Amino acid sequence: MLQGKKVLFGVTSSIACYKAADIARTLVKSGAEVQVIMSANATKLISPMLFEHLTKKRCLTDTFAPSPEMKVEHIAAAQWADVFITAPATANIIAKFANGIADDMLSTTALACRCPRLVAPSMNTAMYENPVTQRNLDRLRDYGYQIIEPAVGLLACGDTGRGKLAEEAEIIEAIEQAVTDKDMYGQRVLISAGPTQESIDPVRFITNHSSGKMGYALAKAAARRGATVTLVSGPCNLEKPFGVETVDVISAADMREEIMIRADMSDIIVMAAAVADYRPAYVANQKIKKDDGGLNIELERTSDILAELGAVRRPGQFLCGFAMETENLLENARGKLARKNIDMIAANSIRVAGAGFGVDTNVITLISAREEAQLPLMSKDDAANEIFDHIMNMRLGY
Ligand code: CTP
């Protein structure tokens, strides 16, 4: 996503500016070109040389420094950038951005930027909560800046509260979202992910090997492309995707309930969850004690959420399911497409290397009434984008 993107990266004098070096490094490793601009005070905490070595670009610090290329540096930098992020952003730089003050290289460049602008505040809680700072942040939002909210935690000053620089992953994700085409803007997308757990007794349950990675990748991809995304997630050990409303559920019945509440309002529904097909017919109130014999657990069917959605779909709604098979992949997947009355099914086999549960890659065949597209081995992030490319093409009639 960041390959070849031009990131203008403002660094100011919050103690968290040491984290900016990691962020710059990650951006460069992701293929981005990074131009750092430091405030004068930030250079008292970190040497510009550090960023120059990380980014292989001269670090800009002074509006009036001679330009080797005879450029008006702040204008050239602003015009060059695909995205402008300031992380960490002090209360002072936020106040300058919010009021159009242009008295140093960073604030002057900010004023000249037309690209998406992001600010990740980092400061003491009292400074952050001060109505002046809050009003300045509101102003920035009004001017189209995206604020990457600070986290709550132990601050460098010793206080605990809101003001900690957002996590690097969140900042990188916000940058990726900012540079991605918003071709799904206006689409309301509902995605299910992960396994479900079906209780046997208060300490045991039946589940499956789904990690949730494919569903989370889908949620992240749709959010980056501008969709309004809700993710209904079974129990997973994954970071909540940035900019996505996530609803946690446990059982197939919980998942059905949360999906059904939202289905009518959704333009695209992708059921990536490995929903249990069966659950114990009775859940014991107390822990089941073992004895010498075996144990039979009577199972009953859960509702097939996707088939229910297919039966009551509203006009124009797009339904996509997944088929995870061990044999007769395409035949089984085609059967599910027809039986469940859906628009597309993403078929994958756990017998294929690089596909299936837990791994970061997938090998998918997309089956719809109009095509069967065999995708090569690719990351789940790329597969998610391919799936939405096909869905959007079908929706737009291409
Ligand atoms: N699904 C669902 N509700 C269920 C079970 C599955 O919505 N109770 C959805 C899955 O999210 C997935 C698709 O249906 O999109 C999978 O189809 P399914 O026929 O249920 O596949 P399996 O669960 O693998 O079942 P089978 O034994 O028929 O292969």
Coordinates of C-alpha atoms and ligand atoms in Angstrom, one line a residue:
M1 CA 0.0 0.0 0.0
L2 CA 2.8 2.4 0.8
Q3 CA 5.1 1.4 -2.1
G4 CA 6.3 4.6 -3.8
K5 CA 4.1 6.8 -1.6
K6 CA 5.6 10.2 -0.6
V7 CA 5.2 10.8 3.1
L8 CA 6.0 14.2 4.5
F9 CA 6.7 13.5 8.2
G10 CA 6.7 16.3 10.8
V11 CA 8.4 15.7 14.1
T12 CA 8.0 18.0 17.1
S13 CA 9.5 18.1 20.6
S14 CA 7.3 15.8 22.6
I15 CA 9.4 13.2 24.5
A16 CA 7.7 10.6 22.3
C17 CA 9.7 12.0 19.3
Y18 CA 12.1 9.0 19.9
K19 CA 9.3 6.8 18.5
A20 CA 9.2 8.9 15.3
A21 CA 12.5 7.1 14.3
D22 CA 10.7 3.7 14.4
I23 CA 7.8 5.1 12.4
A24 CA 10.1 6.6 9.8
R25 CA 12.0 3.2 9.6
T26 CA 8.7 1.3 9.2
L27 CA 7.5 3.6 6.4
V28 CA 10.8 3.3 4.6
K29 CA 10.7 -0.5 4.9
S30 CA 7.2 -0.5 3.5
G31 CA 8.5 1.2 0.3
A32 CA 7.5 4.8 1.1
E33 CA 9.7 7.8 0.4
V34 CA 9.9 9.8 3.6
Q35 CA 10.8 13.5 4.0
V36 CA 11.2 14.5 7.6
I37 CA 10.7 18.1 8.8
M38 CA 11.7 18.7 12.4
S39 CA 10.8 21.6 14.6
A40 CA 13.8 23.5 16.1
N41 CA 13.0 22.2 19.6
A42 CA 12.8 18.6 18.3
T43 CA 16.4 18.9 17.1
K44 CA 17.4 19.5 20.7
L45 CA 16.0 16.0 21.6
I46 CA 17.0 14.0 18.5
S47 CA 19.7 14.8 15.9
P48 CA 18.3 15.3 12.4
M49 CA 21.1 13.1 11.3
L50 CA 19.3 10.0 12.7
F51 CA 16.3 10.7 10.3
E52 CA 18.7 11.4 7.4
H53 CA 20.3 8.0 7.8
L54 CA 16.9 6.3 8.2
T55 CA 15.2 8.1 5.2
K56 CA 18.3 8.8 3.0
K57 CA 16.9 12.3 2.6
R58 CA 18.1 15.6 4.0
C59 CA 16.1 16.5 7.1
L60 CA 14.4 19.9 6.8
T61 CA 14.6 22.1 9.9
D62 CA 15.0 25.7 8.8
T63 CA 12.9 27.7 6.3
F64 CA 15.9 30.0 5.6
A65 CA 18.6 27.4 5.2
P66 CA 20.2 27.6 1.8
S67 CA 18.6 25.1 -0.6
P68 CA 21.3 23.1 -2.5
E69 CA 18.7 22.6 -5.4
M70 CA 17.7 26.3 -5.3
K71 CA 14.1 25.3 -4.3
V72 CA 11.6 27.1 -2.1
E73 CA 11.8 24.1 0.2
H74 CA 8.4 24.4 2.1
I75 CA 6.4 24.7 -1.2
A76 CA 8.4 22.0 -2.9
A77 CA 7.9 19.6 0.0
A78 CA 4.2 20.4 0.3
Q79 CA 3.7 19.8 -3.5
W80 CA 5.8 16.6 -3.4
A81 CA 3.8 14.9 -0.6
D82 CA 1.0 12.3 -1.0
V83 CA 0.3 12.6 2.7
F84 CA 1.5 14.9 5.6
I85 CA 1.7 13.5 9.1
T86 CA 3.0 15.1 12.2
A87 CA 3.8 12.6 14.9
P88 CA 4.3 13.4 17.7
A89 CA 2.5 16.7 17.5
T90 CA 2.9 19.0 20.5
A91 CA 0.2 21.4 21.8
N92 CA 2.3 24.2 20.3
I93 CA 2.4 22.9 16.7
I94 CA -1.3 22.0 16.9
A95 CA -2.1 25.6 18.0
K96 CA 0.0 26.8 15.0
F97 CA -1.6 24.5 12.5
A98 CA -5.1 25.5 13.8
N99 CA -4.4 29.2 13.6
G100 CA -2.5 29.4 10.4
I101 CA 0.7 30.5 12.1
A102 CA 3.6 29.9 9.8
D103 CA 6.8 30.8 11.6
D104 CA 9.1 27.8 11.0
M105 CA 9.7 25.2 8.4
L106 CA 7.1 22.7 9.7
S107 CA 4.2 25.1 10.2
T108 CA 4.9 26.9 6.9
T109 CA 4.9 23.6 5.0
A110 CA 1.7 22.6 6.7
L111 CA 0.0 25.7 5.4
A112 CA 1.1 24.9 1.9
C113 CA -0.1 21.3 1.9
R114 CA -3.1 20.2 -0.2
C115 CA -2.7 16.5 0.4
P116 CA -4.4 14.6 3.3
R117 CA -3.1 15.9 6.7
L118 CA -2.8 13.8 9.8
V119 CA -1.8 14.8 13.4
A120 CA -0.9 12.5 16.2
P121 CA -0.9 14.5 19.4
S122 CA 1.4 13.6 22.3
M123 CA 1.6 15.6 25.5
N124 CA 0.7 15.8 29.2
T125 CA -2.9 15.0 30.0
A126 CA -3.7 18.5 31.4
M127 CA -2.2 20.1 28.3
Y128 CA -4.2 17.7 26.1
E129 CA -7.5 18.2 28.0
N130 CA -7.0 22.0 28.2
P131 CA -10.0 23.5 26.4
V132 CA -7.6 25.5 24.2
T133 CA -5.9 22.4 22.9
Q134 CA -9.3 20.7 22.4
R135 CA -10.6 23.7 20.5
N136 CA -7.5 23.7 18.3
L137 CA -8.0 20.0 17.6
D138 CA -11.7 20.7 16.7
R139 CA -10.5 23.4 14.4
L140 CA -8.1 21.1 12.7
R141 CA -10.9 18.6 12.2
D142 CA -13.0 21.3 10.6
Y143 CA -10.0 22.1 8.3
G144 CA -9.9 18.5 7.2
Y145 CA -7.1 17.2 9.4
Q146 CA -7.4 13.7 10.7
I147 CA -6.5 13.4 14.4
I148 CA -5.0 10.1 15.5
E149 CA -6.2 10.2 19.1
P150 CA -3.6 9.7 21.8
A151 CA -3.8 6.7 24.1
V152 CA -4.2 6.5 27.9
G153 CA -1.1 5.4 29.7
L154 CA 2.0 6.3 31.8
L155 CA 3.4 9.6 30.4
A156 CA 7.0 10.7 30.3
C157 CA 6.2 13.4 32.9
G158 CA 5.2 10.6 35.4
D159 CA 1.4 11.3 35.1
T160 CA -1.0 8.6 33.9
G161 CA -3.7 9.7 31.6
R162 CA -4.6 10.5 28.0
G163 CA -1.8 12.0 26.0
K164 CA 0.4 9.1 25.0
L165 CA 1.3 9.0 21.3
A166 CA -0.9 6.5 19.5
E167 CA 0.7 3.1 18.8
E168 CA 2.9 2.9 15.7
A169 CA 0.6 0.3 14.0
E170 CA -2.3 2.7 14.4
I171 CA -0.3 5.6 12.9
I172 CA 0.9 3.5 10.0
E173 CA -2.6 2.3 9.3
A174 CA -3.9 5.9 9.3
I175 CA -1.2 6.8 6.8
E176 CA -2.1 3.8 4.6
Q177 CA -5.8 4.8 4.8
A178 CA -5.0 8.3 3.8
V179 CA -3.1 7.3 0.7
T180 CA -5.6 4.7 -0.5
D181 CA -8.2 5.6 -3.2
K182 CA -11.6 5.8 -1.6
D183 CA -13.4 3.8 -4.3
M184 CA -15.6 2.2 -1.6
Y185 CA -16.7 5.5 -0.1
G186 CA -20.4 5.4 0.8
Q187 CA -20.6 1.6 1.0
R188 CA -21.7 0.1 4.3
V189 CA -19.8 -3.1 4.7
L190 CA -20.6 -5.8 7.3
I191 CA -18.0 -8.5 7.8
S192 CA -17.9 -11.6 10.0
A193 CA -14.6 -13.1 11.1
G194 CA -13.0 -15.7 13.3
P195 CA -14.3 -18.9 14.9
T196 CA -17.3 -19.2 17.2
Q197 CA -17.3 -21.0 20.5
E198 CA -20.2 -23.3 21.5
S199 CA -20.3 -24.1 25.2
I200 CA -20.5 -27.6 26.5
D201 CA -20.3 -26.6 30.2
P202 CA -19.0 -23.6 32.1
V203 CA -15.3 -24.6 31.3
R204 CA -15.4 -26.2 27.9
F205 CA -16.5 -25.4 24.4
I206 CA -16.4 -26.6 20.8
T207 CA -14.6 -24.4 18.3
N208 CA -12.4 -24.5 15.1
H209 CA -9.0 -23.4 13.9
S210 CA -10.0 -20.1 12.4
S211 CA -7.6 -17.3 13.3
G212 CA -9.8 -14.4 12.0
K213 CA -6.9 -13.2 9.8
M214 CA -8.9 -13.2 6.5
G215 CA -11.9 -11.4 8.0
Y216 CA -9.8 -8.8 9.7
A217 CA -7.8 -8.2 6.5
L218 CA -11.2 -7.7 4.7
A219 CA -12.3 -5.2 7.3
K220 CA -9.0 -3.3 7.1
A221 CA -9.1 -3.2 3.3
A222 CA -12.6 -1.9 3.1
A223 CA -12.0 0.8 5.7
R224 CA -8.8 1.9 3.9
R225 CA -10.9 2.2 0.7
G226 CA -13.4 4.5 2.4
A227 CA -16.2 2.1 3.3
T228 CA -18.1 2.3 6.6
V229 CA -17.2 -1.0 8.1
T230 CA -18.6 -3.1 10.9
L231 CA -16.7 -6.3 11.9
V232 CA -18.6 -8.9 13.9
S233 CA -15.8 -11.0 15.4
G234 CA -15.7 -14.3 17.1
P235 CA -12.9 -14.8 19.7
C236 CA -9.6 -13.8 18.0
N237 CA -6.2 -12.7 19.2
L238 CA -5.9 -9.9 16.7
E239 CA -5.6 -6.1 17.0
K240 CA -8.9 -4.4 16.3
P241 CA -8.7 -2.8 12.8
F242 CA -8.3 0.9 12.9
G243 CA -11.4 2.9 11.8
V244 CA -13.6 -0.2 12.0
E245 CA -16.5 -0.7 14.4
T246 CA -15.8 -4.1 15.9
V247 CA -18.5 -6.1 17.7
D248 CA -17.2 -9.1 19.7
V249 CA -19.3 -12.2 19.9
I250 CA -18.7 -15.7 21.3
S251 CA -21.3 -18.2 19.8
A252 CA -22.9 -18.8 16.5
A253 CA -26.2 -17.6 18.0
D254 CA -24.6 -14.3 19.2
M255 CA -23.0 -13.8 15.8
R256 CA -26.4 -14.4 14.1
E257 CA -28.0 -11.8 16.3
E258 CA -25.4 -9.1 15.7
I259 CA -25.4 -9.8 12.0
M260 CA -29.1 -9.7 11.6
I261 CA -29.5 -6.4 13.5
R262 CA -27.1 -4.8 11.0
A263 CA -27.9 -6.7 7.8
D264 CA -30.7 -4.5 6.5
M265 CA -28.4 -1.4 6.7
S266 CA -25.5 -3.1 4.8
D267 CA -24.7 -2.8 1.1
I268 CA -22.1 -5.5 1.2
I269 CA -22.0 -8.5 3.6
V270 CA -19.0 -10.8 3.6
M271 CA -19.3 -13.8 5.9
A272 CA -15.6 -14.8 6.5
A273 CA -16.3 -16.3 9.9
A274 CA -16.0 -20.1 10.4
V275 CA -19.4 -20.3 12.1
A276 CA -20.1 -23.5 14.0
D277 CA -22.6 -25.7 12.2
Y278 CA -23.5 -27.6 15.4
R279 CA -23.7 -26.7 19.1
P280 CA -24.3 -28.9 22.1
A281 CA -28.1 -29.4 22.5
Y282 CA -27.8 -28.8 26.2
V283 CA -25.2 -26.7 28.0
A284 CA -24.5 -28.2 31.5
N285 CA -24.9 -25.7 34.4
Q286 CA -22.0 -27.3 36.3
K287 CA -18.7 -28.6 35.1
I288 CA -19.2 -32.1 33.7
K289 CA -17.2 -34.6 35.9
K290 CA -15.4 -37.5 34.2
D291 CA -16.1 -41.1 35.0
D292 CA -14.7 -44.4 33.6
G293 CA -17.0 -44.5 30.5
G294 CA -17.0 -42.4 27.4
L295 CA -19.0 -39.2 27.0
N296 CA -21.6 -38.5 24.3
I297 CA -22.5 -34.9 23.6
E298 CA -25.7 -34.4 21.6
L299 CA -25.3 -31.7 19.0
E300 CA -28.0 -29.7 17.3
R301 CA -27.7 -27.5 14.2
T302 CA -27.0 -23.8 14.5
S303 CA -28.8 -21.4 12.0
D304 CA -27.0 -20.9 8.7
I305 CA -26.6 -17.1 8.9
L306 CA -25.5 -16.7 5.3
A307 CA -28.4 -18.8 4.0
E308 CA -30.8 -16.7 6.0
L309 CA -29.3 -13.6 4.6
G310 CA -29.6 -15.0 1.1
A311 CA -33.3 -15.7 1.7
V312 CA -34.2 -12.2 2.9
R313 CA -31.7 -10.0 1.1
R314 CA -32.8 -6.5 0.1
P315 CA -32.5 -5.4 -3.5
G316 CA -28.9 -4.3 -4.4
Q317 CA -27.3 -5.9 -1.4
F318 CA -24.2 -8.0 -2.2
L319 CA -23.6 -11.2 -0.3
C320 CA -20.2 -13.0 -0.3
G321 CA -19.5 -16.2 1.5
F322 CA -16.4 -18.3 2.1
A323 CA -16.0 -22.1 1.5
M324 CA -13.2 -23.8 3.2
E325 CA -12.9 -27.3 1.9
T326 CA -10.6 -30.4 2.0
E327 CA -11.9 -32.0 -1.2
N328 CA -14.0 -31.2 -4.3
L329 CA -13.3 -27.5 -3.7
L330 CA -15.0 -26.0 -6.7
E331 CA -17.9 -28.4 -6.8
N332 CA -18.7 -27.8 -3.1
A333 CA -18.3 -24.0 -3.4
R334 CA -20.5 -23.8 -6.5
G335 CA -23.2 -25.8 -4.5
K336 CA -23.0 -23.3 -1.6
L337 CA -23.2 -20.3 -3.9
A338 CA -26.5 -21.7 -5.4
R339 CA -28.0 -23.1 -2.2
K340 CA -27.4 -20.0 -0.1
N341 CA -28.6 -17.7 -2.9
I342 CA -25.5 -15.4 -2.7
D343 CA -23.5 -13.4 -5.3
M344 CA -20.0 -14.7 -4.8
I345 CA -18.1 -17.3 -2.8
A346 CA -14.4 -17.3 -2.0
A347 CA -13.3 -20.9 -2.1
N348 CA -10.1 -22.1 -0.5
S349 CA -8.7 -25.4 0.4
I350 CA -6.7 -26.2 3.6
R351 CA -4.9 -28.9 1.5
V352 CA -3.2 -26.1 -0.6
A353 CA 0.2 -24.8 0.7
G354 CA -0.1 -21.2 1.9
A355 CA -3.9 -21.3 2.2
G356 CA -6.2 -21.8 5.2
F357 CA -6.2 -21.2 8.9
G358 CA -3.6 -19.2 10.8
V359 CA -1.3 -18.3 7.9
D360 CA -0.9 -14.8 6.5
T361 CA -1.4 -15.9 2.9
N362 CA -4.3 -17.5 0.9
V363 CA -5.0 -19.1 -2.4
I364 CA -8.6 -18.3 -3.4
T365 CA -10.9 -19.0 -6.3
L366 CA -13.7 -16.4 -6.6
I367 CA -16.9 -18.0 -7.9
S368 CA -19.9 -16.0 -9.1
A369 CA -22.6 -16.4 -11.7
R370 CA -20.4 -14.5 -14.2
E371 CA -16.9 -15.8 -13.5
E372 CA -14.5 -18.2 -11.8
A373 CA -11.3 -16.4 -11.0
Q374 CA -8.4 -18.4 -9.7
L375 CA -6.2 -16.0 -7.7
P376 CA -2.5 -16.9 -7.1
L377 CA -0.9 -17.3 -3.7
M378 CA -0.9 -13.9 -2.1
S379 CA -1.1 -12.2 1.3
K380 CA -4.5 -12.1 3.0
D381 CA -4.3 -8.3 2.7
D382 CA -3.9 -8.5 -1.0
A383 CA -6.6 -11.2 -1.3
A384 CA -8.9 -8.9 0.6
N385 CA -8.4 -6.2 -1.9
E386 CA -8.9 -8.6 -4.8
I387 CA -12.2 -9.7 -3.3
F388 CA -13.4 -6.1 -3.0
D389 CA -12.1 -5.3 -6.5
H390 CA -14.3 -8.1 -7.8
I391 CA -17.3 -7.1 -5.6
M392 CA -17.0 -3.4 -6.7
N393 CA -16.7 -4.4 -10.4
M394 CA -19.8 -6.5 -10.1
R395 CA -21.7 -3.8 -8.3
L396 CA -20.7 -1.2 -10.8
G397 CA -21.6 -3.5 -13.7
Y398 CA -18.0 -3.7 -15.2
Ligands
CTP1 N1 -21.9 -19.9 7.5 C1 -22.9 -19.2 8.2 N2 -23.6 -19.8 9.2 C2 -23.3 -21.1 9.6 C3 -22.2 -21.7 9.0 C4 -21.6 -21.1 7.9 O1 -23.2 -18.1 7.8 N3 -24.0 -21.6 10.6 C5 -21.2 -19.2 6.4 C6 -19.7 -19.0 6.6 O2 -19.4 -17.8 7.2 C7 -19.2 -19.1 5.2 C8 -20.1 -20.1 4.6 O3 -21.3 -20.0 5.3 O4 -19.3 -17.9 4.5 C9 -19.6 -21.5 4.7 O5 -20.6 -22.4 4.2 P1 -21.0 -23.8 4.9 O6 -21.9 -24.5 4.0 O7 -21.6 -23.6 6.2 O8 -19.6 -24.4 5.0 P2 -19.1 -25.3 6.2 O9 -19.4 -24.7 7.5 O10 -17.7 -25.6 5.9 O11 -20.1 -26.5 6.0 P3 -20.1 -27.8 5.1 O12 -20.0 -28.9 6.1 O13 -21.4 -27.8 4.5 O14 -19.0 -27.7 4.2

